[in-house]
Amino acid sequence: IARDCMRRRAEIRAYKYDLRVKPKEFPVNSFVWYFYPRKRAGLKEKWLKFYTGPYKVEQRVGPVLYQIRKSPRAKAQLVYVDKLKPYVGDLPESWGGMAPTAGGGETTAMDIPGDAAEDVSEVDSEEAAIEWYAEPLEPRPK
C-alpha cells in the first residue's frame, strides 16, 4: 500500500511540475550564461555573481543536455538546460570578437555608422572630434 501511494504521489508531482515548466532550446553556436553558484567567505549572497561566461553552445546532446565551451582552447562541459540563459551582447573576445569598450578608447571609422564614417579621417584633434559629434543631425526625409 505504501509503495503504491508513493508512486502515485511521485506521478502527481511530476505532472504538476511539467505543467509549470517552459521548454528551453539554444541553437548550436549561440552564446549562453552558465549558472554556477558558489559561496565566498566574507561576502553576502547579494553581491556574488552566480552566472559565468559567456559560453558557446557546441552540441545538443539530448533534450535537456548541452555541451558548452568557454573559449576555443577550454575543456568542454556537459550541462543541463535549466542552468543556462541566453547571452545578449557582442561576440566575446575569447571567440575572436571585439568586446565593447567602457568609455575611453579611440573612435575609428568602424565605430560610426553610415556615411559619417568618411568624415572621421579629417578630424585632427580631440576638440574637433567633440565639436563634430555635437553637431545636430539632419532629420530624415519622410
Coordinates of N, CA and C in Angstrom, one line a residue:
I1 N 0.8 -1.2 0.0 CA 0.0 0.0 0.0 C 0.9 1.3 0.0
A2 N 1.9 1.3 0.8 CA 2.8 2.5 0.9 C 3.5 2.7 -0.4
R3 N 4.0 1.7 -1.1 CA 4.7 1.9 -2.3 C 3.7 2.4 -3.4
D4 N 2.5 1.9 -3.4 CA 1.5 2.4 -4.4 C 1.2 3.9 -4.2
C5 N 1.1 4.3 -2.9 CA 0.8 5.7 -2.6 C 2.0 6.6 -3.0
M6 N 3.2 6.1 -2.7 CA 4.4 6.9 -3.0 C 4.5 7.1 -4.5
R7 N 4.3 6.0 -5.3 CA 4.4 6.0 -6.7 C 3.3 7.0 -7.3
R8 N 2.1 6.9 -6.8 CA 1.1 7.9 -7.3 C 1.4 9.3 -7.0
R9 N 1.9 9.6 -5.8 CA 2.3 10.9 -5.4 C 3.5 11.4 -6.3
A10 N 4.4 10.6 -6.6 CA 5.5 10.9 -7.5 C 5.0 11.3 -8.9
E11 N 4.1 10.5 -9.4 CA 3.5 10.8 -10.7 C 2.7 12.1 -10.7
I12 N 2.0 12.4 -9.6 CA 1.3 13.7 -9.5 C 2.3 14.8 -9.4
R13 N 3.3 14.7 -8.6 CA 4.3 15.8 -8.6 C 5.0 16.0 -9.9
A14 N 5.3 15.0 -10.6 CA 5.9 15.1 -11.9 C 5.0 15.8 -12.9
Y15 N 3.7 15.4 -12.9 CA 2.7 16.0 -13.8 C 2.6 17.5 -13.5
K16 N 2.5 17.9 -12.2 CA 2.3 19.3 -11.9 C 3.6 20.1 -12.2
Y17 N 4.7 19.5 -12.0 CA 6.0 20.2 -12.4 C 6.0 20.4 -13.9
D18 N 5.6 19.4 -14.7 CA 5.6 19.6 -16.2 C 4.7 20.6 -16.6
L19 N 3.6 20.9 -15.9 CA 2.7 22.0 -16.3 C 3.3 23.3 -16.2
R20 N 4.2 23.5 -15.2 CA 4.8 24.8 -14.9 C 6.0 25.1 -15.8
V21 N 6.7 24.0 -16.2 CA 8.0 24.2 -16.9 C 7.8 24.6 -18.3
K22 N 8.6 25.6 -18.7 CA 8.6 26.1 -20.1 C 9.8 25.5 -20.8
P23 N 9.7 24.9 -21.9 CA 10.8 24.3 -22.6 C 11.8 25.3 -23.1
K24 N 13.1 25.0 -23.0 CA 14.1 25.9 -23.5 C 15.0 25.2 -24.5
E25 N 15.4 25.9 -25.5 CA 16.3 25.4 -26.5 C 17.3 26.5 -26.9
F26 N 18.5 26.1 -27.1 CA 19.5 27.0 -27.5 C 20.1 26.5 -28.8
P27 N 20.2 27.3 -29.9 CA 20.8 26.8 -31.1 C 22.3 26.6 -31.0
V28 N 22.8 25.6 -31.7 CA 24.3 25.4 -31.7 C 25.0 26.7 -32.2
N29 N 26.1 27.0 -31.7 CA 27.0 28.1 -31.9 C 26.4 29.4 -31.4
S30 N 25.4 29.3 -30.5 CA 24.9 30.5 -29.8 C 25.7 30.7 -28.5
F31 N 25.6 31.8 -27.9 CA 26.3 32.1 -26.6 C 25.3 32.1 -25.5
V32 N 25.7 31.6 -24.3 CA 24.9 31.5 -23.1 C 25.6 31.8 -21.9
W33 N 24.9 32.1 -20.8 CA 25.5 32.3 -19.5 C 25.3 30.9 -18.8
Y34 N 26.2 30.5 -17.9 CA 26.1 29.3 -17.2 C 25.9 29.6 -15.7
F35 N 24.9 29.0 -15.1 CA 24.6 29.3 -13.7 C 25.6 28.4 -12.8
Y36 N 26.5 29.1 -12.1 CA 27.5 28.4 -11.3 C 27.6 29.0 -9.9
P37 N 26.6 28.7 -9.0 CA 26.6 29.3 -7.7 C 27.7 28.8 -6.8
R38 N 28.4 29.8 -6.1 CA 29.4 29.4 -5.2 C 29.4 30.5 -4.1
K39 N 29.8 30.0 -2.9 CA 29.8 31.0 -1.8 C 31.2 31.3 -1.5
R40 N 31.4 32.6 -1.1 CA 32.8 33.0 -0.7 C 32.7 33.6 0.7
A41 N 33.7 33.3 1.5 CA 33.7 33.7 2.9 C 33.8 35.3 2.9
G42 N 33.0 35.8 3.8 CA 33.1 37.3 4.0 C 32.2 38.1 3.0
L43 N 31.6 37.5 2.1 CA 30.7 38.2 1.1 C 29.3 37.7 1.2
K44 N 28.4 38.6 1.1 CA 27.0 38.3 1.1 C 26.5 37.8 -0.2
E45 N 25.5 36.9 -0.2 CA 25.0 36.4 -1.4 C 24.6 37.5 -2.4
K46 N 24.1 38.6 -1.9 CA 23.6 39.6 -2.7 C 24.6 40.2 -3.7
W47 N 25.9 40.1 -3.3 CA 27.0 40.7 -4.1 C 27.7 39.7 -5.0
L48 N 27.3 38.5 -4.9 CA 28.0 37.5 -5.7 C 27.5 37.4 -7.1
K49 N 28.3 37.0 -8.0 CA 27.9 36.7 -9.4 C 27.7 35.2 -9.5
F50 N 26.5 34.8 -9.9 CA 26.2 33.4 -10.0 C 26.3 32.9 -11.4
Y51 N 26.3 33.7 -12.4 CA 26.4 33.3 -13.8 C 27.8 33.6 -14.3
T52 N 28.4 32.6 -15.0 CA 29.7 32.8 -15.6 C 29.6 32.7 -17.1
G53 N 30.6 33.2 -17.8 CA 30.5 33.0 -19.2 C 30.9 34.3 -19.9
P54 N 30.6 34.4 -21.1 CA 29.7 33.6 -21.9 C 30.3 32.4 -22.4
Y55 N 29.5 31.3 -22.6 CA 29.9 30.1 -23.1 C 29.3 29.9 -24.5
K56 N 30.0 29.1 -25.3 CA 29.4 28.8 -26.7 C 28.8 27.4 -26.7
V57 N 27.6 27.3 -27.2 CA 26.9 26.0 -27.3 C 27.5 25.3 -28.4
E58 N 28.1 24.1 -28.2 CA 28.7 23.4 -29.2 C 27.9 22.2 -29.8
Q59 N 27.1 21.6 -28.9 CA 26.3 20.5 -29.3 C 25.1 20.3 -28.4
R60 N 24.0 19.9 -28.9 CA 22.8 19.5 -28.1 C 22.9 18.0 -28.0
V61 N 23.2 17.5 -26.8 CA 23.4 16.1 -26.6 C 22.1 15.3 -26.4
G62 N 21.2 15.9 -25.8 CA 19.9 15.4 -25.5 C 18.8 16.5 -25.4
P63 N 17.6 16.1 -25.0 CA 16.6 17.2 -24.9 C 16.9 18.2 -23.8
V64 N 17.6 17.8 -22.8 CA 17.9 18.8 -21.7 C 19.4 18.9 -21.4
L65 N 20.3 18.3 -22.3 CA 21.7 18.3 -22.0 C 22.5 18.9 -23.2
Y66 N 23.3 19.9 -22.8 CA 24.1 20.6 -23.8 C 25.6 20.5 -23.5
Q67 N 26.4 20.6 -24.6 CA 27.8 20.7 -24.4 C 28.2 22.1 -24.7
I68 N 28.9 22.8 -23.7 CA 29.3 24.2 -23.9 C 30.8 24.3 -23.7
R69 N 31.4 25.4 -24.2 CA 32.8 25.6 -24.0 C 33.0 27.1 -23.8
K70 N 33.9 27.5 -22.9 CA 34.1 28.9 -22.5 C 35.0 29.6 -23.6
S71 N 36.0 28.9 -24.1 CA 36.9 29.5 -25.1 C 37.3 28.4 -26.1
P72 N 37.8 28.7 -27.2 CA 38.2 27.6 -28.1 C 39.2 26.6 -27.5
R73 N 40.0 27.0 -26.6 CA 41.0 26.1 -26.0 C 40.6 25.5 -24.7
A74 N 39.4 25.9 -24.2 CA 38.9 25.4 -22.9 C 38.3 24.0 -23.1
K75 N 38.2 23.3 -22.0 CA 37.6 21.9 -22.0 C 36.1 22.1 -22.0
A76 N 35.5 21.2 -22.8 CA 34.0 21.2 -23.0 C 33.4 20.7 -21.7
Q77 N 32.2 21.2 -21.4 CA 31.4 20.8 -20.3 C 30.0 20.3 -20.7
L78 N 29.5 19.3 -20.1 CA 28.1 18.9 -20.3 C 27.2 19.5 -19.2
V79 N 26.2 20.2 -19.5 CA 25.4 20.9 -18.5 C 23.9 20.8 -18.9
Y80 N 23.0 20.9 -17.9 CA 21.6 20.8 -18.1 C 21.1 22.2 -18.6
V81 N 20.0 22.1 -19.4 CA 19.5 23.3 -20.0 C 19.0 24.3 -18.9
D82 N 18.5 23.8 -17.8 CA 18.0 24.7 -16.8 C 19.1 25.5 -16.1
K83 N 20.4 25.3 -16.3 CA 21.5 26.1 -15.8 C 21.9 27.1 -16.8
L84 N 21.3 27.2 -17.9 CA 21.7 28.2 -19.0 C 20.7 29.3 -19.2
K85 N 21.2 30.4 -19.6 CA 20.3 31.5 -20.0 C 21.0 32.2 -21.2
P86 N 20.2 32.8 -22.1 CA 20.8 33.4 -23.3 C 21.7 34.5 -23.0
Y87 N 22.8 34.6 -23.8 CA 23.7 35.8 -23.7 C 23.3 36.8 -24.8
V88 N 23.2 38.0 -24.4 CA 22.8 39.1 -25.3 C 24.0 40.1 -25.3
G89 N 24.6 40.3 -26.4 CA 25.7 41.2 -26.5 C 26.6 40.9 -27.6
D90 N 27.8 41.6 -27.6 CA 28.8 41.4 -28.7 C 29.5 40.1 -28.5
L91 N 30.1 39.6 -29.6 CA 30.8 38.4 -29.6 C 32.0 38.5 -28.6
P92 N 32.2 37.6 -27.7 CA 33.2 37.6 -26.7 C 34.6 37.7 -27.3
E93 N 35.6 38.3 -26.7 CA 36.9 38.4 -27.2 C 37.6 37.0 -27.3
S94 N 37.3 36.1 -26.4 CA 37.9 34.8 -26.5 C 37.5 34.0 -27.7
W95 N 36.4 34.5 -28.4 CA 36.0 33.8 -29.6 C 36.3 34.7 -30.8
G96 N 37.1 35.7 -30.7 CA 37.5 36.5 -31.8 C 36.7 37.7 -32.0
G97 N 35.8 38.1 -31.1 CA 35.0 39.3 -31.3 C 35.7 40.5 -30.5
M98 N 35.1 41.6 -30.8 CA 35.5 42.8 -30.1 C 34.6 43.1 -28.9
A99 N 35.1 43.2 -27.7 CA 34.2 43.5 -26.6 C 34.0 45.0 -26.6
P100 N 32.8 45.4 -26.1 CA 32.6 46.9 -26.1 C 33.5 47.6 -25.1
T101 N 34.0 48.8 -25.4 CA 34.8 49.5 -24.5 C 34.0 50.3 -23.6
A102 N 34.4 50.4 -22.3 CA 33.6 51.2 -21.4 C 34.3 52.6 -21.3
G103 N 33.8 53.5 -22.1 CA 34.4 54.8 -22.1 C 35.8 54.8 -22.6
G104 N 36.4 55.9 -22.9 CA 37.8 55.9 -23.4 C 37.9 55.2 -24.7
G105 N 39.1 55.0 -25.1 CA 39.4 54.3 -26.4 C 39.2 55.3 -27.5
E106 N 39.9 55.1 -28.6 CA 39.8 56.0 -29.8 C 38.6 55.6 -30.6
T107 N 38.1 56.6 -31.3 CA 37.0 56.3 -32.2 C 37.6 56.1 -33.6
T108 N 37.1 55.0 -34.2 CA 37.6 54.7 -35.5 C 36.4 54.8 -36.5
A109 N 36.7 54.7 -37.7 CA 35.6 54.8 -38.7 C 34.7 53.6 -38.6
M110 N 35.1 52.5 -38.0 CA 34.2 51.4 -37.8 C 33.2 51.6 -36.8
D111 N 33.4 52.5 -35.8 CA 32.5 52.8 -34.7 C 31.3 53.7 -35.1
I112 N 31.4 54.4 -36.3 CA 30.4 55.3 -36.7 C 29.6 54.8 -37.8
P113 N 28.3 54.7 -37.7 CA 27.5 54.1 -38.7 C 27.3 55.1 -39.9
G114 N 27.0 54.5 -41.0 CA 26.6 55.3 -42.2 C 27.7 56.0 -42.9
D115 N 27.3 57.1 -43.6 CA 28.2 57.9 -44.4 C 29.1 58.8 -43.5
A116 N 28.8 59.0 -42.3 CA 29.5 59.8 -41.4 C 30.9 59.3 -41.1
A117 N 31.1 58.0 -41.4 CA 32.4 57.4 -41.1 C 33.5 58.0 -42.0
E118 N 33.2 58.5 -43.2 CA 34.2 59.0 -44.1 C 34.8 60.3 -43.5
D119 N 34.0 61.1 -42.8 CA 34.4 62.4 -42.3 C 35.4 62.3 -41.1
V120 N 35.5 61.1 -40.4 CA 36.3 61.0 -39.2 C 37.8 61.1 -39.6
S121 N 38.2 60.7 -40.7 CA 39.6 60.8 -41.0 C 40.1 62.2 -41.1
E122 N 39.2 63.2 -41.3 CA 39.6 64.6 -41.4 C 39.8 65.2 -40.1
V123 N 39.3 64.6 -39.0 CA 39.4 65.2 -37.6 C 40.8 65.0 -37.1
D124 N 41.4 66.1 -36.7 CA 42.8 66.1 -36.3 C 42.9 66.1 -34.8
S125 N 42.1 66.8 -34.1 CA 42.3 66.8 -32.6 C 41.0 66.3 -31.9
E126 N 41.2 66.1 -30.6 CA 40.1 65.6 -29.8 C 39.0 66.7 -29.7
E127 N 39.4 68.0 -29.6 CA 38.4 69.0 -29.5 C 37.6 69.1 -30.8
A128 N 38.2 68.9 -31.9 CA 37.5 69.0 -33.2 C 36.5 67.8 -33.3
A129 N 36.9 66.6 -32.7 CA 36.1 65.5 -32.7 C 34.8 65.7 -31.9
I130 N 35.0 66.4 -30.7 CA 33.9 66.7 -29.9 C 32.9 67.6 -30.5
E131 N 33.5 68.6 -31.2 CA 32.6 69.5 -32.0 C 31.9 68.8 -33.1
W132 N 32.5 67.9 -33.7 CA 31.9 67.1 -34.8 C 30.8 66.3 -34.3
Y133 N 30.9 65.7 -33.1 CA 29.9 64.9 -32.6 C 28.7 65.7 -32.0
A134 N 29.0 67.0 -31.6 CA 28.0 67.8 -31.1 C 27.1 68.4 -32.1
E135 N 27.5 68.4 -33.4 CA 26.6 68.9 -34.4 C 25.3 68.2 -34.5
P136 N 24.2 68.9 -34.6 CA 22.9 68.2 -34.7 C 22.8 67.4 -36.1
L137 N 22.1 66.3 -36.0 CA 21.9 65.5 -37.2 C 20.7 66.1 -38.0
E138 N 20.8 65.9 -39.3 CA 19.7 66.4 -40.2 C 18.5 65.4 -40.1
P139 N 17.3 65.9 -40.0 CA 16.2 65.0 -39.9 C 16.1 64.1 -41.2
R140 N 15.6 62.9 -41.0 CA 15.4 62.0 -42.2 C 14.2 62.4 -43.0
P141 N 14.3 62.3 -44.3 CA 13.1 62.6 -45.2 C 12.1 61.5 -44.9
K142 N 10.8 62.0 -45.0 CA 9.7 61.0 -44.7 C 9.1 60.5 -46.0

